[in-house]
CSV table of C-alpha atoms and ligand atoms in Angstrom, one decimal:
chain,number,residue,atom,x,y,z
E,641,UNK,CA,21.3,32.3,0.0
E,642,UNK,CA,21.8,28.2,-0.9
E,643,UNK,CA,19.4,27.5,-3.7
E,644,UNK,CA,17.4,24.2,-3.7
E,645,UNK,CA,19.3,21.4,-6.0
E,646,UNK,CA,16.2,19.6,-8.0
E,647,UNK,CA,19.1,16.8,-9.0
E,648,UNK,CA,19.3,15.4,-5.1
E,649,UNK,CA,18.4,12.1,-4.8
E,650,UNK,CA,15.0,13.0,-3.1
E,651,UNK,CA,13.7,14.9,-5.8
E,652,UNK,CA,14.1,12.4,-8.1
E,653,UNK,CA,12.4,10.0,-5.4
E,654,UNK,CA,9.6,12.3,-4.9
E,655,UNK,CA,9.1,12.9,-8.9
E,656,UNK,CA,9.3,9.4,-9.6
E,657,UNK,CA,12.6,9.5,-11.8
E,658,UNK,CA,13.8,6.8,-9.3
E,659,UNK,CA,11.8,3.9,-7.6
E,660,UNK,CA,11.3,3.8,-3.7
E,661,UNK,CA,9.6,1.4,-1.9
E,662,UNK,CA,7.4,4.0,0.5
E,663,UNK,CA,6.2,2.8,3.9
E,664,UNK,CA,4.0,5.8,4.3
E,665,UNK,CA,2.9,8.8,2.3
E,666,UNK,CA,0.9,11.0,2.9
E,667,UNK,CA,-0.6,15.1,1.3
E,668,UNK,CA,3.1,16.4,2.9
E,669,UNK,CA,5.4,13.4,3.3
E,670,UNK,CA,6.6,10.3,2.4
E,671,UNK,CA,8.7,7.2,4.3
E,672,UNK,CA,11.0,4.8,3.3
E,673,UNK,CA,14.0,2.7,5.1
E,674,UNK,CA,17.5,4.1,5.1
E,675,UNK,CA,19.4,2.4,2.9
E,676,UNK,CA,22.3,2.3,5.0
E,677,UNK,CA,20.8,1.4,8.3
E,678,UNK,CA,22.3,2.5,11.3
E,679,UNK,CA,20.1,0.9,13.9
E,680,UNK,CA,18.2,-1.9,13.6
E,681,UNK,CA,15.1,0.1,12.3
E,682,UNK,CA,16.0,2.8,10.4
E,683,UNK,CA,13.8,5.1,8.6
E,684,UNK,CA,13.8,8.4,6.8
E,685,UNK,CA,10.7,10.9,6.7
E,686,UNK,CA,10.9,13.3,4.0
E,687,UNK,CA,8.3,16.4,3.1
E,688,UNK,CA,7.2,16.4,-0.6
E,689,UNK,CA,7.7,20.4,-0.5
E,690,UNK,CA,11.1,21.2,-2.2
E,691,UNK,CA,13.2,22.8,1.1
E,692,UNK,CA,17.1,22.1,1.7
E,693,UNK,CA,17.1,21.9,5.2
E,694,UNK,CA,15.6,22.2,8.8
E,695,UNK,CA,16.0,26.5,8.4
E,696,UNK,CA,14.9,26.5,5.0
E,697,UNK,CA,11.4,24.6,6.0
E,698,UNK,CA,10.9,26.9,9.4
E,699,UNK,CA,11.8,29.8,6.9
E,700,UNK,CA,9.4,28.8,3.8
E,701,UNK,CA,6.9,25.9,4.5
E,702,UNK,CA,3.4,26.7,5.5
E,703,UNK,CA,2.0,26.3,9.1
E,704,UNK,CA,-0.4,23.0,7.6
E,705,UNK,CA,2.9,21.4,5.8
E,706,UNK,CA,5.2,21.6,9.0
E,707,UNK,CA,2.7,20.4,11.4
E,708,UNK,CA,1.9,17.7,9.0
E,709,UNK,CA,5.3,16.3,8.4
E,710,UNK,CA,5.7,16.0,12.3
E,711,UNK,CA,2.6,14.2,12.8
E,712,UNK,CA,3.5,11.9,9.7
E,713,UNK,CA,7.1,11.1,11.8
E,714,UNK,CA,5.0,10.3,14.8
E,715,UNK,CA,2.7,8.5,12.5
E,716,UNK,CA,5.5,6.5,11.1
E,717,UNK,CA,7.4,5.8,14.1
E,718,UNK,CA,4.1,4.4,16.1
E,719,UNK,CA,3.1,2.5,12.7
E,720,UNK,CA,6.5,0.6,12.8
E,721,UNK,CA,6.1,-0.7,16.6
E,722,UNK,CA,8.6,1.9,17.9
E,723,UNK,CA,6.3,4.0,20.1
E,724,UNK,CA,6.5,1.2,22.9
E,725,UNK,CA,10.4,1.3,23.6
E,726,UNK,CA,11.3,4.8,22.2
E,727,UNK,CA,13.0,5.9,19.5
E,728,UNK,CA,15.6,8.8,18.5
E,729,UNK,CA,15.0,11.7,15.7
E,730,UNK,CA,17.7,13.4,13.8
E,731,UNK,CA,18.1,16.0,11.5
E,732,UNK,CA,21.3,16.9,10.1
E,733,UNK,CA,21.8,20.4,9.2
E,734,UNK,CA,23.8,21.5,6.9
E,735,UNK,CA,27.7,21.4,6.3
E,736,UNK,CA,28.1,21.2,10.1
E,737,UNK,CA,25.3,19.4,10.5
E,738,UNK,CA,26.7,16.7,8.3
E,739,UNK,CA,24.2,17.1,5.8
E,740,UNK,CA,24.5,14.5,2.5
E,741,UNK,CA,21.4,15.1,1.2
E,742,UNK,CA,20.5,18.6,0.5
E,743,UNK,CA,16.3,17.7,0.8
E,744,UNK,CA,14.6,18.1,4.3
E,745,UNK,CA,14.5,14.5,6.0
E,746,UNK,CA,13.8,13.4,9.8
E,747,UNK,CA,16.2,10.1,10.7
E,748,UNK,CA,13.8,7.5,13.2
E,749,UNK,CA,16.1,5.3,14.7
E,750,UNK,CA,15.1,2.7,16.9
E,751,UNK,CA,14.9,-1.1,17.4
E,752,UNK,CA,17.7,-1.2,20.1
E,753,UNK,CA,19.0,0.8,23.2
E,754,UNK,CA,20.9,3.6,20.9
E,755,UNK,CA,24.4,4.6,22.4
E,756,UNK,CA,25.5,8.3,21.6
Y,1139,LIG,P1,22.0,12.8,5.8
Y,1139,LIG,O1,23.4,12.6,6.1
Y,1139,LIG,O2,21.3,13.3,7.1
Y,1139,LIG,O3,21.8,13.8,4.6
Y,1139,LIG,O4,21.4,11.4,5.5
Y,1139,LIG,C1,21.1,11.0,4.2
Y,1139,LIG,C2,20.7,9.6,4.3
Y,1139,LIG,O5,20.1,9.1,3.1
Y,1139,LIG,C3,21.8,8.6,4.7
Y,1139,LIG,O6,21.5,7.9,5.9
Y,1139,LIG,C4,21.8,7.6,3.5
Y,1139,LIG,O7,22.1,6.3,3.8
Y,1139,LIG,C5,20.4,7.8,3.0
Y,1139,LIG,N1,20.2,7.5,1.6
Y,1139,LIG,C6,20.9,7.9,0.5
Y,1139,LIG,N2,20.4,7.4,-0.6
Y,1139,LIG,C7,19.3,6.6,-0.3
Y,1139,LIG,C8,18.4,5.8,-1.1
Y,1139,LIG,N3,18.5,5.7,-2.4
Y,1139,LIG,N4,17.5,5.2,-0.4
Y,1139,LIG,C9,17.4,5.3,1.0
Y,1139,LIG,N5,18.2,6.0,1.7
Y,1139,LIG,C10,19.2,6.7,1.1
């Protein structure tokens, strides 16, 4: 069983160790840009609950914290003027998955017609 690695650079977002300019926050979640940005918007939604990935969330969080992180990601995508033209979700699981960050996050990518 993977354990949960409290020195990712979520944690320390989420415990305040390093700054982050938030977008959103709310009881389960924060938002912040990507600081990488892949598209022209670019925006990562990430629980405040301590889970590695998309299996260890649907494993361990409650019922209120996963319906509340996906209404914060439509939240957050609508708030940012992407609701109009679309946008596209990701979630990388794992090793395979392509993973870097070993704390649940939801991608939002938008501001342009995304190829694959
Ligand atoms: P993933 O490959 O799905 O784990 O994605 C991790 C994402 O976190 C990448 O797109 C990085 O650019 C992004 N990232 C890493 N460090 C930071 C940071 N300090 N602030 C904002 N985004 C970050």
């Amino acid at each position: 069983m993977k354990t949960y690695d409290e020195s990712n650079i979520f944690a320390k977002m989420l415990r305040g160790d390093i700054p982050v300019e938030k977008i959103y926050e709310d009881e389960f979640s924060i938002a912040f840009k990507d600081i990488a940005p892949k598209a022209p918007v670019h925006l990562l939604v990430v629980p405040k609950g301590a889970y590695i990935d998309f299996s260890d969330f649907t494993d361990k969080a409650k019922p209120e914290e996963i319906s509340g992180f996906f209404k914060a990601v439509g939240h957050v995508a609508k708030k940012e003027g992407l609701s109009e033209n679309g946008y596209r979700l990701v979630m990388n699981t794992g090793k395979d998955g392509g993973q870097e960050v070993p704390h649940l996050h939801v991608h939002i990518l938008g501001g342009k017609k995304l190829g694959f």
